[in-house]
Structure formats: structure tokens, C-alpha cells
């Protein structure tokens, strides 16, 4: 069964350092999402791509976060510099572009980031 | 302000009983609503989707209702099992490509 792949699974970094996360969506899925989930809260959308274009990055802290999906396939989310408050689970998800509203999102296992 | 509320307290039930989880929202008119299951340390897994023109949706032991007048969705698990223990998240499509998640409700099913 096809899955969304994320790496690394766990990352510990010191504050002020740079950190990057990688996501490979399910093949053929045009829509890719990056979410941040703080313990005890629901996922919060950071950025959404349709193919290689950003369709929503209104919640992305652009002074330190960046995301790209250059060829419309895999994606990288970067934080520079990392702050203590960035400690969270970073989830990548993808959806097929069926043209119908309400398509489910398929999530990866996430990257657990700890900033020390 | 726009808000999604799910029971913040954990729900503890006995095996075999029906678990009912609530999702309330304000200031949205969602075209559809989704429910996901999330196990500790893992990504959410899609369970069910219900559209604004549907009152009820079923899948095996799961049932979802959607009352757009009350701005509420109820999620039921019948004949619950310990393996159903997890956090359940509701998510609303609010238009403009955006889906908003609630904080989730933790369910514990005791054998």
C-alpha cells in the first residue's frame, strides 16, 4: 500500500541551528500539505502545495520557515534558525487531485523535532 | 472568532459499549467534515467524510452525523474494543483549500 514517506523520524537540534525535513507524497498526488502539531493539539496547516505552486502559506512563519516543492513531487520544509517553541511533530500529508471537494488526506508518520 | 471544539477530557468506556465523540464548531459553514484517528507518535489516519447535504454516514462499526443547524458532528463507535483506544480528530473544510483540525478527543476502551 502506498504511503507518504517522511524523514527523519526524530530530530534533536540546538536553538539557532538550521533543520530540514523531507517528504515524499504518494505517487500521483498533486496536493501536498505540511502541518505542525504541538502535543495535545490538533494539526495546524503551515503550507499547502498544488503541484509545485503554493496555494496557502498564511500560517507559515516566513521569517524562519521555508518550504519548496520544486518539481511538484517531493518537498522540503526548513527552519532557520530553530527556536525552542518550534519543538513539535511536523506532519506531511498528500491528497489526489480528483477535482472533488472533500478528498481525504494521507499522512506520513511525521518528524518529531526537539529544540534544545 | 472561528473555533472547533472537541471534548478536551478523555473518554473512558467499557469494552462493548458505544463511544460517542462530539465536534462543535462556530462561525464556519463547512462543505464537509472529516474524522481521523491518531495513535501516539503517528500521523492521523482518515476514517470518514460527511458532506453538508448528508445527515449520517456509516462504515462498519463507525457512524458519523452532521447537523449544520446545531453546527455539530457526532462520531459513534459501536461495540467498542480496546484496539479503538486512540485520539479522534475532526476536521472541517472551510473553503479556499483550507481544512482546520480540532484538538481531538482521547478515547480509552477498557477490557
Coordinates of N, CA and C in Angstrom, one line a residue:
Chain A
X1 N 0.8 -1.2 0.0 CA 0.0 0.0 0.0 C 0.9 1.2 0.0
X2 N 0.5 2.2 -0.9 CA 1.3 3.4 -1.0 C 1.3 4.2 0.3
X3 N 2.4 4.9 0.7 CA 2.5 5.7 1.9 C 3.2 7.0 1.6
X4 N 2.9 7.9 2.5 CA 3.7 9.2 2.5 C 4.9 9.0 3.3
X5 N 6.1 9.2 2.7 CA 7.3 9.0 3.4 C 7.9 10.3 3.9
X6 N 8.3 10.3 5.2 CA 9.0 11.4 5.8 C 10.3 11.0 6.4
X7 N 11.2 11.9 6.4 CA 12.5 11.7 7.1 C 13.0 13.1 7.6
X8 N 13.8 13.0 8.7 CA 14.0 11.9 9.6 C 12.7 11.7 10.5
X9 N 12.7 10.6 11.2 CA 11.6 10.4 12.1 C 11.7 11.2 13.4
X10 N 13.0 11.4 13.8 CA 13.2 12.2 15.0 C 14.4 13.1 14.7
X11 N 14.4 14.3 15.3 CA 15.5 15.2 15.1 C 15.6 16.1 16.4
X12 N 16.8 16.1 16.9 CA 17.2 17.0 18.0 C 18.2 18.0 17.5
X13 N 17.9 19.2 17.7 CA 18.8 20.3 17.3 C 18.9 21.4 18.3
X14 N 20.0 22.1 18.3 CA 20.1 23.2 19.2 C 19.5 24.5 18.6
X15 N 19.0 25.3 19.5 CA 18.3 26.5 19.1 C 19.4 27.3 18.3
X16 N 18.9 28.0 17.3 CA 19.6 28.9 16.4 C 20.2 28.1 15.2
X17 N 20.1 26.7 15.3 CA 20.6 25.9 14.2 C 19.6 25.8 13.1
X18 N 20.0 25.4 11.9 CA 19.1 25.1 10.8 C 18.7 23.6 10.9
X19 N 17.4 23.4 10.4 CA 16.9 22.0 10.4 C 16.0 21.9 9.2
X20 N 16.0 20.7 8.6 CA 15.2 20.4 7.4 C 14.5 19.1 7.4
X21 N 13.3 19.1 6.9 CA 12.5 17.9 6.9 C 12.2 17.6 5.4
X22 N 12.1 16.3 5.1 CA 11.8 15.9 3.8 C 10.5 15.0 3.7
X23 N 9.8 15.2 2.6 CA 8.5 14.5 2.4 C 8.4 14.0 1.0
X24 N 8.0 12.7 0.8 CA 7.7 12.2 -0.5 C 6.3 11.7 -0.5
X25 N 5.4 12.4 -1.2 CA 4.0 12.1 -1.1 C 3.7 10.8 -1.9
X26 N 2.4 10.3 -1.8 CA 2.0 9.2 -2.6 C 2.1 9.6 -4.1
X27 N 2.6 8.7 -4.9 CA 2.8 9.0 -6.3 C 1.4 9.4 -7.0
X28 N 1.5 10.5 -7.7 CA 0.3 11.0 -8.4 C -0.5 12.0 -7.6
X29 N -0.2 12.2 -6.3 CA -1.0 13.1 -5.5 C -0.4 14.5 -5.8
X30 N -1.4 15.4 -6.3 CA -1.0 16.7 -6.7 C -0.9 17.7 -5.5
X31 N -1.7 17.4 -4.4 CA -1.7 18.3 -3.3 C -0.8 17.8 -2.2
X32 N 0.0 18.6 -1.6 CA 0.9 18.3 -0.5 C 0.7 19.3 0.6
X33 N 0.7 18.8 1.8 CA 0.5 19.7 3.0 C 1.6 19.5 4.0
X34 N 2.0 20.6 4.6 CA 2.9 20.5 5.8 C 2.0 21.0 7.0
X35 N 2.0 20.2 8.0 CA 1.3 20.5 9.3 C 2.3 20.5 10.4
X36 N 2.0 21.3 11.4 CA 2.7 21.3 12.7 C 1.7 20.9 13.8
X37 N 2.1 19.9 14.6 CA 1.2 19.5 15.7 C 2.0 19.6 17.0
X38 N 1.5 20.5 17.9 CA 2.1 20.6 19.2 C 1.3 19.6 20.1
X39 N 2.0 18.9 21.1 CA 1.5 17.9 21.9 C 0.1 18.4 22.5
X40 N -0.9 17.6 22.3 CA -2.2 17.9 22.9 C -3.1 18.8 22.1
X41 N -2.6 19.1 20.9 CA -3.3 20.0 20.0 C -3.5 19.3 18.7
X42 N -4.4 19.8 17.8 CA -4.6 19.3 16.5 C -3.6 19.8 15.5
X43 N -3.5 19.2 14.4 CA -2.5 19.6 13.4 C -2.9 21.0 12.9
X44 N -1.9 21.9 12.7 CA -2.1 23.2 12.2 C -1.4 23.3 10.8
X45 N -2.1 23.8 9.8 CA -1.6 23.8 8.5 C -0.5 24.9 8.4
X46 N 0.7 24.6 7.9 CA 1.7 25.5 7.7 C 1.7 26.0 6.2
X47 N 1.7 25.0 5.3 CA 1.8 25.4 3.9 C 1.1 24.3 3.1
X48 N 0.5 24.7 2.0 CA -0.2 23.7 1.1 C 0.3 24.0 -0.3
X49 N 0.6 22.9 -1.0 CA 1.1 23.0 -2.4 C 0.0 22.3 -3.3
X50 N -0.2 22.9 -4.5 CA -0.9 22.2 -5.6 C 0.2 22.1 -6.7
X51 N 0.6 20.9 -6.9 CA 1.8 20.6 -7.8 C 2.9 21.4 -7.2
X52 N 3.6 22.3 -8.0 CA 4.8 23.0 -7.4 C 4.4 24.4 -6.8
X53 N 3.1 24.7 -6.9 CA 2.7 26.1 -6.5 C 2.2 26.1 -5.1
X54 N 2.5 27.1 -4.3 CA 2.0 27.3 -3.0 C 0.5 27.9 -3.1
X55 N -0.4 27.2 -2.5 CA -1.8 27.8 -2.6 C -2.2 28.4 -1.2
X56 N -1.5 28.0 -0.1 CA -1.8 28.6 1.2 C -0.5 28.5 2.0
X57 N 0.0 29.6 2.4 CA 1.1 29.6 3.4 C 0.9 30.7 4.4
X58 N -0.4 31.0 4.6 CA -0.8 32.1 5.5 C -0.3 31.9 7.0
X59 N -0.2 30.7 7.4 CA 0.3 30.4 8.8 C 1.7 30.0 8.9
X60 N 2.5 30.1 7.8 CA 3.9 29.8 7.8 C 4.7 31.0 8.3
X61 N 5.5 30.8 9.4 CA 6.3 32.0 9.9 C 7.4 32.2 8.9
X62 N 7.2 33.1 8.0 CA 8.2 33.2 6.9 C 9.5 33.8 7.2
X63 N 9.6 34.4 8.4 CA 10.9 34.9 8.8 C 11.9 33.8 9.1
X64 N 11.4 32.6 9.4 CA 12.3 31.5 9.7 C 12.0 30.2 9.0
X65 N 10.8 30.0 8.5 CA 10.4 28.8 7.8 C 10.3 29.0 6.3
X66 N 10.7 28.0 5.6 CA 10.6 28.0 4.1 C 10.2 26.6 3.7
X67 N 9.5 26.5 2.6 CA 9.1 25.2 2.0 C 9.2 25.3 0.5
X68 N 9.5 24.2 -0.1 CA 9.6 24.1 -1.5 C 9.2 22.8 -2.0
X69 N 8.7 22.8 -3.2 CA 8.3 21.5 -3.9 C 8.6 21.8 -5.4
X70 N 9.9 21.7 -5.7 CA 10.4 22.3 -6.9 C 9.8 21.6 -8.2
X71 N 9.7 20.2 -8.2 CA 9.3 19.5 -9.3 C 7.9 19.0 -9.2
X72 N 7.2 19.5 -8.1 CA 5.8 19.1 -7.9 C 5.7 17.6 -7.4
X73 N 6.8 17.1 -6.8 CA 6.8 15.8 -6.3 C 7.1 15.8 -4.8
X74 N 8.4 15.6 -4.4 CA 8.8 15.6 -3.0 C 8.9 17.1 -2.6
X75 N 9.0 17.2 -1.3 CA 9.0 18.6 -0.7 C 10.0 18.6 0.5
X76 N 10.5 19.8 0.8 CA 11.4 20.1 1.9 C 10.8 21.3 2.7
X77 N 10.8 21.1 4.0 CA 10.5 22.2 4.9 C 11.7 22.5 5.8
X78 N 12.1 23.8 5.8 CA 13.3 24.2 6.5 C 12.9 25.2 7.6
X79 N 13.7 25.1 8.7 CA 13.6 26.1 9.8 C 15.0 26.6 10.0
X80 N 15.1 28.0 9.9 CA 16.4 28.6 10.2 C 16.2 30.0 10.7
X81 N 16.6 30.4 11.9 CA 17.1 29.5 12.9 C 16.0 28.8 13.8
X82 N 16.2 27.6 14.3 CA 15.3 27.0 15.1 C 15.2 27.7 16.5
X83 N 13.9 27.7 17.0 CA 13.7 28.3 18.4 C 13.1 27.2 19.2
X84 N 13.2 27.4 20.5 CA 12.6 26.4 21.5 C 11.2 26.1 21.2
X85 N 10.4 27.1 20.8 CA 9.0 26.9 20.6 C 8.7 26.2 19.3
X86 N 9.7 25.8 18.5 CA 9.4 25.0 17.3 C 9.3 23.5 17.6
X87 N 9.6 23.1 18.8 CA 9.5 21.7 19.2 C 8.1 21.2 19.0
X88 N 7.9 20.3 18.1 CA 6.6 19.8 17.8 C 6.8 18.6 16.8
X89 N 5.6 18.0 16.4 CA 5.6 17.0 15.4 C 5.3 17.7 14.1
X90 N 6.1 17.5 13.0 CA 5.9 18.0 11.7 C 5.3 16.9 10.8
X91 N 4.1 17.1 10.3 CA 3.4 16.1 9.6 C 3.3 16.6 8.1
X92 N 3.6 15.6 7.2 CA 3.3 15.9 5.8 C 2.1 15.0 5.4
X93 N 1.3 15.5 4.5 CA 0.2 14.8 4.0 C 0.0 15.1 2.5
X94 N -0.7 14.2 1.8 CA -1.0 14.4 0.4 C -2.4 14.0 0.1
X95 N -2.9 14.5 -1.0 CA -4.2 14.2 -1.5 C -4.2 14.1 -3.0
X96 N -5.0 13.2 -3.6 CA -5.1 13.1 -5.0 C -5.9 14.3 -5.5
X97 N -5.6 14.7 -6.7 CA -6.3 15.8 -7.3 C -7.5 15.3 -8.2
X98 N -8.6 14.9 -7.5 CA -9.7 14.3 -8.2 C -10.6 15.4 -8.7
X99 N -10.5 16.6 -8.3 CA -11.4 17.7 -8.6 C -12.6 17.7 -7.7
X100 N -12.8 16.7 -6.9 CA -13.9 16.8 -6.0 C -13.5 17.4 -4.6
X101 N -14.3 18.1 -4.0 CA -14.0 18.6 -2.7 C -14.2 17.5 -1.7
X102 N -13.4 17.7 -0.6 CA -13.6 16.7 0.5 C -12.7 15.5 0.3
X103 N -11.7 15.5 -0.5 CA -10.8 14.4 -0.6 C -10.0 14.2 0.7
X104 N -9.9 13.0 1.1 CA -9.1 12.7 2.3 C -7.7 13.0 2.1
X105 N -7.0 13.3 3.3 CA -5.6 13.5 3.3 C -4.9 12.2 3.8
X106 N -3.8 11.8 3.2 CA -3.0 10.7 3.7 C -1.7 11.3 4.4
X107 N -1.6 10.9 5.6 CA -0.5 11.5 6.4 C 0.7 10.6 6.5
X108 N 1.9 11.2 6.6 CA 3.1 10.4 6.9 C 3.2 10.2 8.4
X109 N 4.3 9.5 8.8 CA 4.5 9.2 10.2 C 4.9 10.5 11.0
X110 N 5.4 11.5 10.3 CA 5.8 12.7 11.0 C 7.3 12.7 11.4
X111 N 7.8 13.9 11.6 CA 9.1 14.1 12.2 C 8.9 14.8 13.5
X112 N 9.4 14.1 14.6 CA 9.4 14.7 15.9 C 10.6 15.6 16.1
X113 N 10.4 16.9 16.2 CA 11.5 17.8 16.4 C 11.6 18.3 17.8
X114 N 12.8 18.2 18.4 CA 13.1 18.7 19.7 C 14.2 19.7 19.6
X115 N 13.9 21.0 20.0 CA 14.9 22.0 20.0 C 15.4 22.3 21.4
X116 N 16.7 22.2 21.6 CA 17.3 22.3 23.0 C 18.2 23.5 23.1
Chain B
X1 N -14.6 34.7 16.9 CA -13.6 34.0 16.2 C -14.0 32.6 15.8
X2 N -13.3 32.1 14.8 CA -13.7 30.8 14.3 C -13.1 29.7 15.3
X3 N -13.9 28.7 15.6 CA -13.5 27.8 16.6 C -14.0 26.4 16.3
X4 N -13.2 25.3 16.6 CA -13.7 24.0 16.6 C -13.4 23.4 18.0
X5 N -14.5 22.8 18.6 CA -14.3 22.3 19.9 C -14.6 20.8 19.9
X6 N -13.7 20.1 20.5 CA -13.9 18.7 20.8 C -13.7 18.5 22.3
X7 N -14.3 17.4 22.9 CA -14.2 17.2 24.3 C -12.7 17.1 24.7
X8 N -12.3 18.0 25.5 CA -10.9 18.1 25.9 C -10.5 17.0 26.9
X9 N -11.5 16.5 27.6 CA -11.3 15.5 28.6 C -11.4 14.1 27.9
X10 N -10.6 13.2 28.4 CA -10.6 11.9 27.8 C -11.9 11.2 28.1
X11 N -12.3 10.3 27.1 CA -13.5 9.5 27.3 C -13.1 8.1 27.6
X12 N -13.6 7.6 28.8 CA -13.3 6.2 29.2 C -14.6 5.4 29.2
X13 N -14.5 4.3 28.4 CA -15.7 3.5 28.3 C -15.3 2.0 28.4
X14 N -16.3 1.2 28.7 CA -16.1 -0.2 28.8 C -16.2 -0.9 27.5
X15 N -15.4 -1.9 27.3 CA -15.5 -2.7 26.0 C -16.9 -3.2 25.8
X16 N -17.3 -3.1 24.5 CA -18.6 -3.5 24.1 C -19.7 -2.4 24.1
X17 N -19.4 -1.2 24.8 CA -20.3 -0.1 24.8 C -20.0 0.8 23.6
X18 N -21.0 1.7 23.4 CA -20.8 2.7 22.3 C -20.2 3.9 22.7
X19 N -19.1 4.3 22.0 CA -18.4 5.6 22.3 C -19.0 6.7 21.4
X20 N -19.3 7.8 22.0 CA -19.8 8.9 21.3 C -18.9 10.2 21.5
X21 N -18.3 10.7 20.4 CA -17.5 11.8 20.5 C -18.1 13.0 19.8
X22 N -17.9 14.2 20.3 CA -18.6 15.4 19.8 C -17.6 16.4 19.2
X23 N -18.0 17.0 18.1 CA -17.3 18.1 17.4 C -18.2 19.2 17.2
X24 N -18.0 20.3 17.9 CA -18.8 21.5 17.7 C -18.0 22.6 17.0
X25 N -18.6 23.4 16.2 CA -17.9 24.5 15.6 C -18.7 25.8 15.5
X26 N -18.0 26.9 15.4 CA -18.7 28.2 15.4 C -18.1 29.0 14.2
X27 N -19.0 29.8 13.6 CA -18.5 30.7 12.6 C -18.0 30.1 11.3
X28 N -18.3 28.8 11.1 CA -18.0 28.2 9.9 C -19.3 27.7 9.2
X29 N -19.2 27.5 7.9 CA -20.2 26.8 7.2 C -19.5 25.8 6.3
X30 N -19.0 24.7 6.9 CA -18.2 23.8 6.2 C -19.0 23.0 5.1
X31 N -18.3 22.8 4.0 CA -18.9 22.0 3.0 C -18.9 20.5 3.3
X32 N -17.9 20.1 4.1 CA -17.8 18.8 4.6 C -17.0 18.7 5.8
X33 N -17.1 17.6 6.5 CA -16.4 17.4 7.8 C -15.8 16.0 7.7
X34 N -14.6 15.8 8.2 CA -13.9 14.6 8.3 C -13.5 14.2 9.7
X35 N -13.4 12.9 9.9 CA -12.9 12.3 11.2 C -11.7 11.5 10.9
X36 N -10.7 11.7 11.7 CA -9.4 11.0 11.7 C -9.1 10.3 13.0
X37 N -8.4 9.2 12.9 CA -7.8 8.6 14.1 C -6.3 8.8 14.2
X38 N -5.8 9.1 15.4 CA -4.4 9.3 15.6 C -3.9 8.5 16.8
X39 N -2.9 7.6 16.5 CA -2.3 6.9 17.6 C -1.1 7.6 18.1
X40 N -0.6 7.4 19.3 CA 0.5 8.2 19.8 C 1.8 8.1 18.9
X41 N 2.3 9.2 18.6 CA 3.6 9.2 17.8 C 3.4 8.9 16.4
X42 N 2.2 8.9 15.9 CA 1.9 8.6 14.5 C 1.1 9.6 13.8
X43 N 1.0 9.6 12.5 CA 0.2 10.6 11.8 C -1.3 10.2 11.8
X44 N -2.2 11.1 11.6 CA -3.6 10.8 11.6 C -3.9 9.9 10.4
X45 N -5.0 9.1 10.6 CA -5.5 8.2 9.6 C -6.9 8.5 9.3
X46 N -7.3 8.7 8.1 CA -8.6 9.1 7.7 C -9.6 8.0 8.0
X47 N -10.8 8.4 8.5 CA -11.8 7.4 8.8 C -13.1 7.6 8.0
X48 N -13.7 8.8 8.1 CA -14.9 9.0 7.4 C -15.0 10.5 7.0
X49 N -15.8 10.7 5.9 CA -16.1 12.1 5.5 C -17.6 12.2 5.3
X50 N -18.2 13.3 5.8 CA -19.6 13.5 5.6 C -19.8 14.9 5.0
X51 N -20.7 15.0 4.0 CA -20.9 16.3 3.3 C -22.1 17.1 4.0
X52 N -22.2 18.3 3.7 CA -23.2 19.2 4.3 C -24.6 18.8 4.0
X53 N -24.8 18.1 2.9 CA -26.2 17.6 2.5 C -26.4 16.2 3.0
X54 N -25.5 15.6 3.8 CA -25.7 14.3 4.3 C -26.0 14.4 5.8
X55 N -26.9 13.6 6.3 CA -27.2 13.7 7.7 C -26.4 12.6 8.5
X56 N -26.1 11.5 7.8 CA -25.5 10.4 8.5 C -24.6 9.6 7.5
X57 N -23.5 9.1 8.0 CA -22.7 8.2 7.2 C -22.2 7.1 8.1
X58 N -22.1 5.8 7.5 CA -21.7 4.7 8.3 C -20.6 3.9 7.6
X59 N -19.7 3.3 8.4 CA -18.7 2.5 7.9 C -18.4 1.4 9.0
X60 N -18.8 0.2 8.7 CA -18.6 -0.9 9.7 C -19.1 -0.5 11.0
X61 N -18.3 -0.4 12.1 CA -18.8 0.0 13.4 C -18.8 1.5 13.7
X62 N -18.5 2.3 12.7 CA -18.5 3.7 12.8 C -19.7 4.4 12.2
X63 N -20.1 5.4 12.9 CA -21.2 6.2 12.4 C -21.0 7.7 12.7
X64 N -21.2 8.5 11.7 CA -21.0 10.0 11.9 C -22.3 10.7 11.5
X65 N -22.7 11.7 12.3 CA -23.8 12.5 12.0 C -23.3 13.9 11.8
X66 N -24.1 14.7 11.1 CA -23.7 16.1 10.8 C -24.9 17.0 10.8
X67 N -25.0 17.9 11.8 CA -26.2 18.7 11.9 C -25.7 20.2 11.7
X68 N -25.9 20.7 10.5 CA -25.4 22.0 10.2 C -26.2 23.1 10.9
X69 N -27.4 22.8 11.4 CA -28.2 23.8 12.2 C -27.6 23.9 13.6
X70 N -27.3 22.8 14.2 CA -26.6 22.8 15.5 C -25.1 23.1 15.4
X71 N -24.6 23.0 14.2 CA -23.1 23.2 14.0 C -22.4 22.1 14.8
X72 N -22.8 20.9 14.6 CA -22.2 19.8 15.4 C -22.2 18.5 14.6
X73 N -21.1 17.7 14.9 CA -21.0 16.4 14.3 C -20.8 15.4 15.5
X74 N -21.4 14.3 15.5 CA -21.2 13.2 16.4 C -20.6 12.0 15.8
X75 N -19.6 11.4 16.4 CA -18.9 10.3 15.9 C -19.1 9.1 16.9
X76 N -19.7 8.0 16.4 CA -20.0 6.9 17.2 C -19.2 5.7 16.8
X77 N -18.7 5.0 17.9 CA -18.1 3.7 17.6 C -18.9 2.7 18.4
X78 N -19.6 1.8 17.7 CA -20.4 0.7 18.4 C -19.5 -0.5 18.7
X79 N -20.0 -1.2 19.7 CA -19.3 -2.4 20.2 C -17.8 -2.2 20.3
X80 N -17.4 -1.1 21.1 CA -16.0 -0.7 21.1 C -15.1 -1.8 21.7
X81 N -13.9 -1.7 21.2 CA -12.8 -2.7 21.6 C -11.6 -1.9 22.1
X82 N -10.8 -2.5 22.9 CA -9.6 -1.9 23.4 C -8.7 -1.3 22.3
X83 N -8.7 -2.0 21.1 CA -8.0 -1.5 20.0 C -8.5 -0.2 19.4
X84 N -9.7 0.2 19.8 CA -10.2 1.5 19.4 C -9.6 2.7 20.2
X85 N -8.9 2.4 21.2 CA -8.3 3.4 22.0 C -7.3 4.2 21.2
X86 N -7.5 5.5 21.1 CA -6.7 6.4 20.3 C -7.3 7.8 20.5
X87 N -6.7 8.8 19.8 CA -7.2 10.2 19.7 C -8.0 10.3 18.4
X88 N -9.2 10.9 18.5 CA -10.0 11.1 17.3 C -10.1 12.6 17.0
X89 N -9.8 13.0 15.8 CA -9.8 14.3 15.4 C -10.9 14.6 14.4
X90 N -11.6 15.7 14.5 CA -12.5 16.2 13.5 C -11.8 17.3 12.7
X91 N -12.1 17.4 11.4 CA -11.5 18.4 10.6 C -12.6 19.0 9.7
X92 N -12.6 20.3 9.5 CA -13.6 21.0 8.7 C -12.9 21.6 7.5
X93 N -13.6 21.4 6.3 CA -13.2 22.1 5.2 C -13.9 23.5 5.2
X94 N -13.1 24.5 5.3 CA -13.7 25.9 5.4 C -13.7 26.7 4.2
X95 N -13.3 26.1 3.1 CA -13.3 26.8 1.8 C -11.9 27.3 1.5
X96 N -11.6 27.6 0.2 CA -10.3 28.2 -0.2 C -9.2 27.2 0.1
X97 N -9.4 26.0 -0.1 CA -8.4 24.9 0.1 C -8.1 24.6 1.5
X98 N -8.7 25.3 2.5 CA -8.3 25.1 3.8 C -9.1 24.1 4.6
X99 N -8.4 23.2 5.4 CA -9.0 22.3 6.3 C -8.5 22.6 7.7
X100 N -9.4 22.7 8.7 CA -9.0 23.1 10.0 C -9.3 21.9 10.9
X101 N -8.3 21.5 11.8 CA -8.5 20.4 12.7 C -8.8 20.9 14.1
X102 N -9.6 20.0 14.8 CA -9.8 20.2 16.2 C -8.7 19.6 17.0
X103 N -8.7 19.8 18.3 CA -7.6 19.3 19.1 C -7.7 17.8 19.4
X104 N -8.8 17.2 19.1 CA -9.0 15.8 19.3 C -9.5 15.4 20.7
X105 N -10.1 14.2 20.7 CA -10.6 13.6 22.0 C -9.9 12.3 22.2
X106 N -9.3 12.1 23.3 CA -8.7 10.8 23.6 C -9.8 9.8 24.1
X107 N -9.8 8.6 23.5 CA -10.7 7.6 23.9 C -9.9 6.4 24.5
X108 N -10.3 5.9 25.6 CA -9.8 4.7 26.3 C -10.9 3.7 26.4
X109 N -10.7 2.6 25.8 CA -11.7 1.5 25.9 C -11.1 0.4 26.8
X110 N -11.7 0.1 28.0 CA -11.2 -0.8 28.9 C -11.8 -2.2 28.7
X111 N -10.9 -3.2 28.8 CA -11.4 -4.6 28.6 C -12.2 -5.1 29.8

